[in-house]
mmCIF file of C-alpha atoms in Angstrom:
data_model
loop_
_atom_site.group_PDB
_atom_site.id
_atom_site.type_symbol
_atom_site.label_atom_id
_atom_site.label_comp_id
_atom_site.label_asym_id
_atom_site.label_seq_id
_atom_site.Cartn_x
_atom_site.Cartn_y
_atom_site.Cartn_z
ATOM 1 C CA MET A 1 -28.280 -39.557 -14.327
ATOM 2 C CA GLN A 2 -25.595 -36.916 -14.538
ATOM 3 C CA ILE A 3 -22.363 -37.764 -16.343
ATOM 4 C CA ALA A 4 -19.542 -35.442 -15.380
ATOM 5 C CA SER A 5 -16.625 -37.760 -14.596
ATOM 6 C CA ASP A 6 -15.308 -41.206 -15.390
ATOM 7 C CA SER A 7 -16.656 -42.529 -12.095
ATOM 8 C CA ASP A 8 -20.158 -41.490 -13.251
ATOM 9 C CA THR A 9 -19.499 -43.627 -16.326
ATOM 10 C CA VAL A 10 -18.881 -46.698 -14.178
ATOM 11 C CA VAL A 11 -22.114 -46.041 -12.249
ATOM 12 C CA ALA A 12 -24.078 -45.499 -15.489
ATOM 13 C CA ARG A 13 -22.899 -48.685 -17.158
ATOM 14 C CA GLN A 14 -23.656 -50.709 -14.029
ATOM 15 C CA ALA A 15 -27.132 -49.140 -13.875
ATOM 16 C CA GLY A 16 -27.549 -49.968 -17.573
ATOM 17 C CA ARG A 17 -26.596 -53.576 -17.005
ATOM 18 C CA ASP A 18 -29.047 -53.906 -14.097
ATOM 19 C CA ALA A 19 -31.849 -52.262 -16.083
ATOM 20 C CA ALA A 20 -31.135 -54.496 -19.079
ATOM 21 C CA LEU A 21 -31.499 -57.601 -16.955
ATOM 22 C CA ARG A 22 -34.732 -56.233 -15.447
ATOM 23 C CA VAL A 23 -36.381 -55.775 -18.862
ATOM 24 C CA GLY A 24 -35.476 -59.341 -19.793
ATOM 25 C CA LEU A 25 -32.286 -59.001 -21.809
ATOM 26 C CA SER A 26 -29.748 -61.807 -21.396
ATOM 27 C CA ARG A 27 -26.535 -61.422 -19.415
ATOM 28 C CA THR A 28 -24.573 -61.186 -22.634
ATOM 29 C CA GLU A 29 -26.932 -58.542 -24.030
ATOM 30 C CA ALA A 30 -26.718 -56.646 -20.744
ATOM 31 C CA THR A 31 -22.942 -56.590 -21.186
ATOM 32 C CA PHE A 32 -23.422 -55.252 -24.732
ATOM 33 C CA VAL A 33 -25.562 -52.459 -23.250
ATOM 34 C CA ALA A 34 -23.031 -51.719 -20.485
ATOM 35 C CA THR A 35 -20.216 -51.539 -23.039
ATOM 36 C CA ALA A 36 -22.195 -49.212 -25.324
ATOM 37 C CA ILE A 37 -23.012 -46.950 -22.356
ATOM 38 C CA SER A 38 -19.335 -46.878 -21.408
ATOM 39 C CA GLU A 39 -18.435 -45.613 -24.898
ATOM 40 C CA ILE A 40 -21.208 -43.031 -25.089
ATOM 41 C CA ALA A 41 -20.546 -41.741 -21.569
ATOM 42 C CA ARG A 42 -16.853 -41.351 -22.405
ATOM 43 C CA ASN A 43 -17.779 -39.270 -25.431
ATOM 44 C CA ILE A 44 -19.725 -36.998 -23.076
ATOM 45 C CA THR A 45 -16.951 -36.568 -20.501
ATOM 46 C CA VAL A 46 -14.164 -36.183 -23.065
ATOM 47 C CA HIS A 47 -15.909 -33.991 -25.638
ATOM 48 C CA ALA A 48 -18.669 -32.153 -23.782
ATOM 49 C CA GLY A 49 -17.415 -32.227 -20.186
ATOM 50 C CA ARG A 50 -20.827 -33.094 -18.804
ATOM 51 C CA GLY A 51 -24.169 -34.427 -19.858
ATOM 52 C CA GLU A 52 -26.931 -36.815 -18.947
ATOM 53 C CA ILE A 53 -27.828 -40.432 -19.534
ATOM 54 C CA LEU A 54 -31.383 -41.673 -19.209
ATOM 55 C CA ILE A 55 -32.076 -45.395 -19.052
ATOM 56 C CA ARG A 56 -35.563 -46.842 -19.250
ATOM 57 C CA ALA A 57 -37.660 -49.717 -20.507
ATOM 58 C CA ARG A 58 -39.166 -49.296 -23.972
ATOM 59 C CA THR A 59 -42.110 -51.151 -25.451
ATOM 60 C CA GLU A 60 -43.310 -51.050 -29.021
ATOM 61 C CA GLY A 61 -46.151 -53.369 -29.928
ATOM 62 C CA GLU A 62 -45.120 -56.815 -28.739
ATOM 63 C CA ARG A 63 -41.503 -55.867 -28.300
ATOM 64 C CA THR A 64 -39.780 -54.814 -25.125
ATOM 65 C CA GLY A 65 -36.291 -53.496 -24.783
ATOM 66 C CA LEU A 66 -34.062 -50.997 -23.102
ATOM 67 C CA LEU A 67 -33.716 -47.395 -24.225
ATOM 68 C CA VAL A 68 -30.609 -45.376 -23.414
ATOM 69 C CA VAL A 69 -30.563 -41.668 -24.222
ATOM 70 C CA ALA A 70 -27.358 -39.672 -23.811
ATOM 71 C CA THR A 71 -27.511 -35.902 -24.168
ATOM 72 C CA ASP A 72 -24.935 -33.175 -23.880
ATOM 73 C CA GLU A 73 -24.594 -29.524 -24.751
ATOM 74 C CA GLY A 74 -21.027 -29.890 -25.934
ATOM 75 C CA PRO A 75 -19.411 -28.893 -29.229
ATOM 76 C CA GLY A 76 -21.524 -31.280 -31.300
ATOM 77 C CA ILE A 77 -20.344 -33.313 -34.259
ATOM 78 C CA ALA A 78 -19.650 -31.329 -37.417
ATOM 79 C CA ASP A 79 -19.603 -34.262 -39.830
ATOM 80 C CA LEU A 80 -21.634 -37.141 -38.443
ATOM 81 C CA ASN A 81 -21.254 -39.237 -41.573
ATOM 82 C CA ALA A 82 -17.470 -39.069 -41.375
ATOM 83 C CA VAL A 83 -17.539 -39.993 -37.701
ATOM 84 C CA LEU A 84 -19.727 -43.016 -38.402
ATOM 85 C CA ARG A 85 -17.645 -44.359 -41.283
ATOM 86 C CA ASP A 86 -16.291 -47.760 -40.396
ATOM 87 C CA ASP A 87 -12.681 -46.748 -40.792
ATOM 88 C CA TYR A 88 -13.000 -43.510 -38.861
ATOM 89 C CA THR A 89 -11.531 -43.174 -35.401
ATOM 90 C CA SER A 90 -10.892 -39.777 -33.923
ATOM 91 C CA GLN A 91 -7.886 -39.442 -31.684
ATOM 92 C CA ALA A 92 -9.949 -39.243 -28.538
ATOM 93 C CA GLY A 93 -12.244 -42.015 -29.673
ATOM 94 C CA LEU A 94 -15.487 -40.207 -30.517
ATOM 95 C CA GLY A 95 -15.797 -42.242 -33.708
ATOM 96 C CA VAL A 96 -14.845 -45.571 -32.262
ATOM 97 C CA GLY A 97 -17.321 -45.073 -29.412
ATOM 98 C CA LEU A 98 -20.289 -44.363 -31.661
ATOM 99 C CA TRP A 99 -19.229 -47.111 -34.015
ATOM 100 C CA GLY A 100 -19.032 -49.592 -31.155
ATOM 101 C CA ALA A 101 -22.391 -48.512 -29.746
ATOM 102 C CA ARG A 102 -23.937 -49.037 -33.167
ATOM 103 C CA LYS A 103 -22.552 -52.579 -33.312
ATOM 104 C CA LEU A 104 -23.639 -53.433 -29.777
ATOM 105 C CA MET A 105 -27.173 -52.002 -29.810
ATOM 106 C CA ASP A 106 -30.081 -52.816 -32.159
ATOM 107 C CA GLU A 107 -31.074 -49.255 -32.973
ATOM 108 C CA ILE A 108 -29.198 -46.012 -32.685
ATOM 109 C CA THR A 109 -30.220 -42.487 -33.584
ATOM 110 C CA ILE A 110 -27.732 -39.652 -33.358
ATOM 111 C CA THR A 111 -28.686 -36.011 -33.637
ATOM 112 C CA SER A 112 -26.017 -33.395 -33.378
ATOM 113 C CA GLU A 113 -25.636 -29.751 -34.171
ATOM 114 C CA SER A 114 -22.304 -28.013 -34.249
ATOM 115 C CA GLY A 115 -21.967 -25.844 -31.153
ATOM 116 C CA LYS A 116 -25.233 -27.046 -29.615
ATOM 117 C CA GLY A 117 -24.647 -30.580 -28.488
ATOM 118 C CA THR A 118 -25.356 -34.197 -29.248
ATOM 119 C CA THR A 119 -28.114 -36.655 -28.433
ATOM 120 C CA VAL A 120 -27.601 -40.388 -28.859
ATOM 121 C CA SER A 121 -30.681 -42.602 -28.468
ATOM 122 C CA MET A 122 -30.076 -46.313 -28.576
ATOM 123 C CA THR A 123 -32.199 -49.378 -27.959
ATOM 124 C CA LYS A 124 -31.500 -53.020 -27.310
ATOM 125 C CA TRP A 125 -34.549 -55.185 -27.979
ATOM 126 C CA CYS A 126 -35.284 -58.480 -26.292
ATOM 127 C CA GLY A 127 -35.140 -61.365 -28.738
ATOM 128 C CA PRO A 128 -33.397 -61.576 -32.112
ATOM 129 C CA ASN A 129 -33.113 -58.286 -34.023
ATOM 130 C CA GLU A 130 -31.508 -56.815 -37.062
ATOM 131 C CA VAL A 131 -29.088 -53.969 -36.459
ATOM 132 C CA THR A 132 -30.361 -50.710 -37.888
ATOM 133 C CA GLY A 133 -28.715 -47.345 -37.932
ATOM 134 C CA LEU A 134 -30.440 -44.035 -38.487
ATOM 135 C CA LEU A 135 -28.920 -40.631 -38.867
ATOM 136 C CA GLY A 136 -30.939 -37.652 -37.794
ATOM 137 C CA MET B 1 -6.269 -48.123 -8.115
ATOM 138 C CA PRO B 2 -7.995 -51.427 -7.287
ATOM 139 C CA VAL B 3 -5.218 -53.550 -8.790
ATOM 140 C CA SER B 4 -2.557 -55.626 -7.074
ATOM 141 C CA ILE B 5 0.751 -56.206 -8.844
ATOM 142 C CA LEU B 6 2.881 -59.077 -7.529
ATOM 143 C CA LYS B 7 6.195 -60.486 -8.662
ATOM 144 C CA GLN B 8 6.410 -64.213 -9.256
ATOM 145 C CA ARG B 9 9.714 -65.558 -10.583
ATOM 146 C CA GLU B 10 10.653 -63.338 -13.524
ATOM 147 C CA TYR B 11 7.036 -62.393 -14.128
ATOM 148 C CA LEU B 12 4.628 -59.768 -12.861
ATOM 149 C CA ILE B 13 1.037 -60.651 -12.123
ATOM 150 C CA ALA B 14 -1.476 -57.811 -12.075
ATOM 151 C CA SER B 15 -4.904 -58.676 -10.711
ATOM 152 C CA VAL B 16 -7.704 -56.219 -11.272
ATOM 153 C CA GLN B 17 -9.994 -56.310 -8.219
ATOM 154 C CA SER B 18 -13.048 -54.405 -9.452
ATOM 155 C CA ALA B 19 -14.451 -52.260 -12.264
ATOM 156 C CA LEU B 20 -12.027 -49.515 -13.294
ATOM 157 C CA THR B 21 -12.593 -45.900 -14.237
ATOM 158 C CA ASP B 22 -10.648 -44.561 -17.223
ATOM 159 C CA THR B 23 -8.338 -42.760 -14.797
ATOM 160 C CA GLU B 24 -7.613 -46.052 -13.074
ATOM 161 C CA VAL B 25 -7.040 -47.759 -16.427
ATOM 162 C CA ILE B 26 -4.374 -45.143 -17.203
ATOM 163 C CA GLU B 27 -2.831 -45.691 -13.750
ATOM 164 C CA LEU B 28 -2.783 -49.434 -14.395
ATOM 165 C CA ARG B 29 -1.169 -48.973 -17.810
ATOM 166 C CA ASP B 30 1.548 -46.705 -16.425
ATOM 167 C CA ALA B 31 2.140 -48.901 -13.362
ATOM 168 C CA LEU B 32 2.535 -51.985 -15.546
ATOM 169 C CA LEU B 33 5.065 -50.271 -17.765
ATOM 170 C CA SER B 34 7.126 -48.880 -14.894
ATOM 171 C CA GLU B 35 7.002 -52.095 -12.824
ATOM 172 C CA VAL B 36 8.145 -54.191 -15.783
ATOM 173 C CA ALA B 37 11.152 -51.901 -16.167
ATOM 174 C CA LYS B 38 11.867 -51.784 -12.435
ATOM 175 C CA HIS B 39 11.793 -55.556 -11.960
ATOM 176 C CA ARG B 40 13.282 -56.400 -15.355
ATOM 177 C CA ALA B 41 10.294 -58.714 -15.776
ATOM 178 C CA ARG B 42 10.244 -61.078 -18.745
ATOM 179 C CA GLY B 43 6.495 -61.343 -18.772
ATOM 180 C CA VAL B 44 3.330 -59.768 -17.416
ATOM 181 C CA ILE B 45 -0.002 -61.372 -16.745
ATOM 182 C CA VAL B 46 -3.013 -59.085 -16.433
ATOM 183 C CA ASP B 47 -5.967 -60.800 -14.804
ATOM 184 C CA VAL B 48 -9.126 -58.982 -15.908
ATOM 185 C CA ALA B 49 -11.707 -61.442 -14.556
ATOM 186 C CA ALA B 50 -13.140 -58.675 -12.352
ATOM 187 C CA LEU B 51 -13.790 -56.321 -15.260
ATOM 188 C CA ASP B 52 -17.492 -55.978 -16.095
ATOM 189 C CA VAL B 53 -16.727 -54.138 -19.327
ATOM 190 C CA ILE B 54 -13.751 -54.101 -21.676
ATOM 191 C CA ASP B 55 -14.426 -51.247 -24.059
ATOM 192 C CA SER B 56 -12.323 -49.437 -26.638
ATOM 193 C CA PHE B 57 -10.387 -47.509 -24.014
ATOM 194 C CA VAL B 58 -9.413 -50.548 -21.956
ATOM 195 C CA SER B 59 -8.549 -52.463 -25.144
ATOM 196 C CA ARG B 60 -6.364 -49.656 -26.401
ATOM 197 C CA SER B 61 -4.589 -49.365 -23.057
ATOM 198 C CA LEU B 62 -3.913 -53.108 -22.880
ATOM 199 C CA SER B 63 -2.601 -53.030 -26.451
ATOM 200 C CA THR B 64 -0.260 -50.176 -25.551
ATOM 201 C CA VAL B 65 1.073 -52.171 -22.609
ATOM 202 C CA ALA B 66 1.607 -55.253 -24.777
ATOM 203 C CA ARG B 67 3.347 -53.364 -27.583
ATOM 204 C CA THR B 68 5.564 -51.382 -25.220
ATOM 205 C CA ASN B 69 6.524 -54.470 -23.238
ATOM 206 C CA ARG B 70 7.323 -56.331 -26.435
ATOM 207 C CA LEU B 71 9.783 -53.623 -27.413
ATOM 208 C CA ARG B 72 11.463 -54.229 -24.069
ATOM 209 C CA GLY B 73 11.524 -57.979 -24.548
ATOM 210 C CA ALA B 74 8.679 -58.775 -22.168
ATOM 211 C CA LYS B 75 5.526 -60.684 -23.052
ATOM 212 C CA THR B 76 2.039 -59.644 -21.980
ATOM 213 C CA VAL B 77 -0.780 -62.117 -21.437
ATOM 214 C CA VAL B 78 -4.315 -61.047 -20.598
ATOM 215 C CA VAL B 79 -6.213 -63.716 -18.686
ATOM 216 C CA GLY B 80 -9.717 -64.193 -17.369
ATOM 217 C CA ILE B 81 -11.833 -62.224 -19.851
ATOM 218 C CA GLN B 82 -15.395 -63.079 -18.820
ATOM 219 C CA PRO B 83 -17.503 -64.870 -21.472
ATOM 220 C CA ASP B 84 -20.071 -62.038 -21.724
ATOM 221 C CA VAL B 85 -17.294 -59.472 -21.940
ATOM 222 C CA ALA B 86 -15.588 -61.497 -24.681
ATOM 223 C CA ALA B 87 -18.891 -61.631 -26.591
ATOM 224 C CA ALA B 88 -19.294 -57.852 -26.376
ATOM 225 C CA MET B 89 -15.693 -57.277 -27.452
ATOM 226 C CA SER B 90 -16.167 -59.596 -30.400
ATOM 227 C CA GLN B 91 -19.393 -57.860 -31.467
ATOM 228 C CA PHE B 92 -17.650 -54.493 -31.126
ATOM 229 C CA GLY B 93 -14.613 -55.673 -33.087
ATOM 230 C CA LEU B 94 -12.167 -55.288 -30.194
ATOM 231 C CA THR B 95 -10.082 -58.377 -30.846
ATOM 232 C CA LEU B 96 -6.842 -57.556 -28.951
ATOM 233 C CA ASP B 97 -4.945 -58.985 -31.917
ATOM 234 C CA SER B 98 -1.555 -57.900 -30.613
ATOM 235 C CA ILE B 99 -2.036 -59.505 -27.193
ATOM 236 C CA ASP B 100 -1.764 -63.095 -26.039
ATOM 237 C CA THR B 101 -4.728 -64.272 -24.021
ATOM 238 C CA ALA B 102 -5.282 -67.273 -21.797
ATOM 239 C CA LEU B 103 -8.160 -68.756 -19.843
ATOM 240 C CA ASP B 104 -6.762 -68.143 -16.374
ATOM 241 C CA LEU B 105 -3.627 -67.403 -14.381
ATOM 242 C CA GLU B 106 -2.313 -70.954 -14.614
ATOM 243 C CA ALA B 107 -2.744 -71.058 -18.386
ATOM 244 C CA GLY B 108 -1.157 -67.615 -18.613
ATOM 245 C CA LEU B 109 1.945 -68.797 -16.732
ATOM 246 C CA GLU B 110 2.183 -71.841 -19.004
ATOM 247 C CA LEU B 111 2.033 -69.534 -22.010
ATOM 248 C CA LEU B 112 4.834 -67.347 -20.632
ATOM 249 C CA ASP B 113 6.964 -70.380 -19.793
ATOM 250 C CA GLY B 114 6.553 -71.421 -23.418
#
């Protein structure tokens, strides 16, 4: 779905919650997903102006979960490592949003190129999982 | 803005009616600050039971309200955070340390009455 305004963000996080429940995540986990989507969608509207969020079921072997992919063609992130440091928060909240999404989801992959945009792929798996982070 | 703000004794009670966009969160923040000044309120209760998500932006806005009101001598109490929302906030690390919280409106009024 298109993300171009803060009302799109509300629609996206509600869609994320509904999809999370459909794939079998708990209500609490669905709220984790909705909160992570809220952060990532805000990063799109604030930093890139517009972008897209795709939400779909993901299966891998025995596991099922929910995949959320956010893409934009905004300014990108020059120093991803700095943004992801625990103590980093940019004024407009780019850092805190990614940091929060990483805490709330089980997997997160961020690819970004300065001047070309950012893609954030994140998954919440059904059942107990270790949090993993991966920089791309 | 889907929020009602009512005066009860020397307090203001703001009830959020539905999910809020960031724009509406800013409107709520500014309305709370101006209404507290206008009514010389000694306390504000913000009922967020209708919020499906409390993320970093909402947390920061509520903290701003609480800190600003404190400088004016008014207390802020956030009530009604849903259990799933509280779990997500906790996992995220959004702990609203500078804000008093209570289970519901009644408990919030008790807290303000001291």
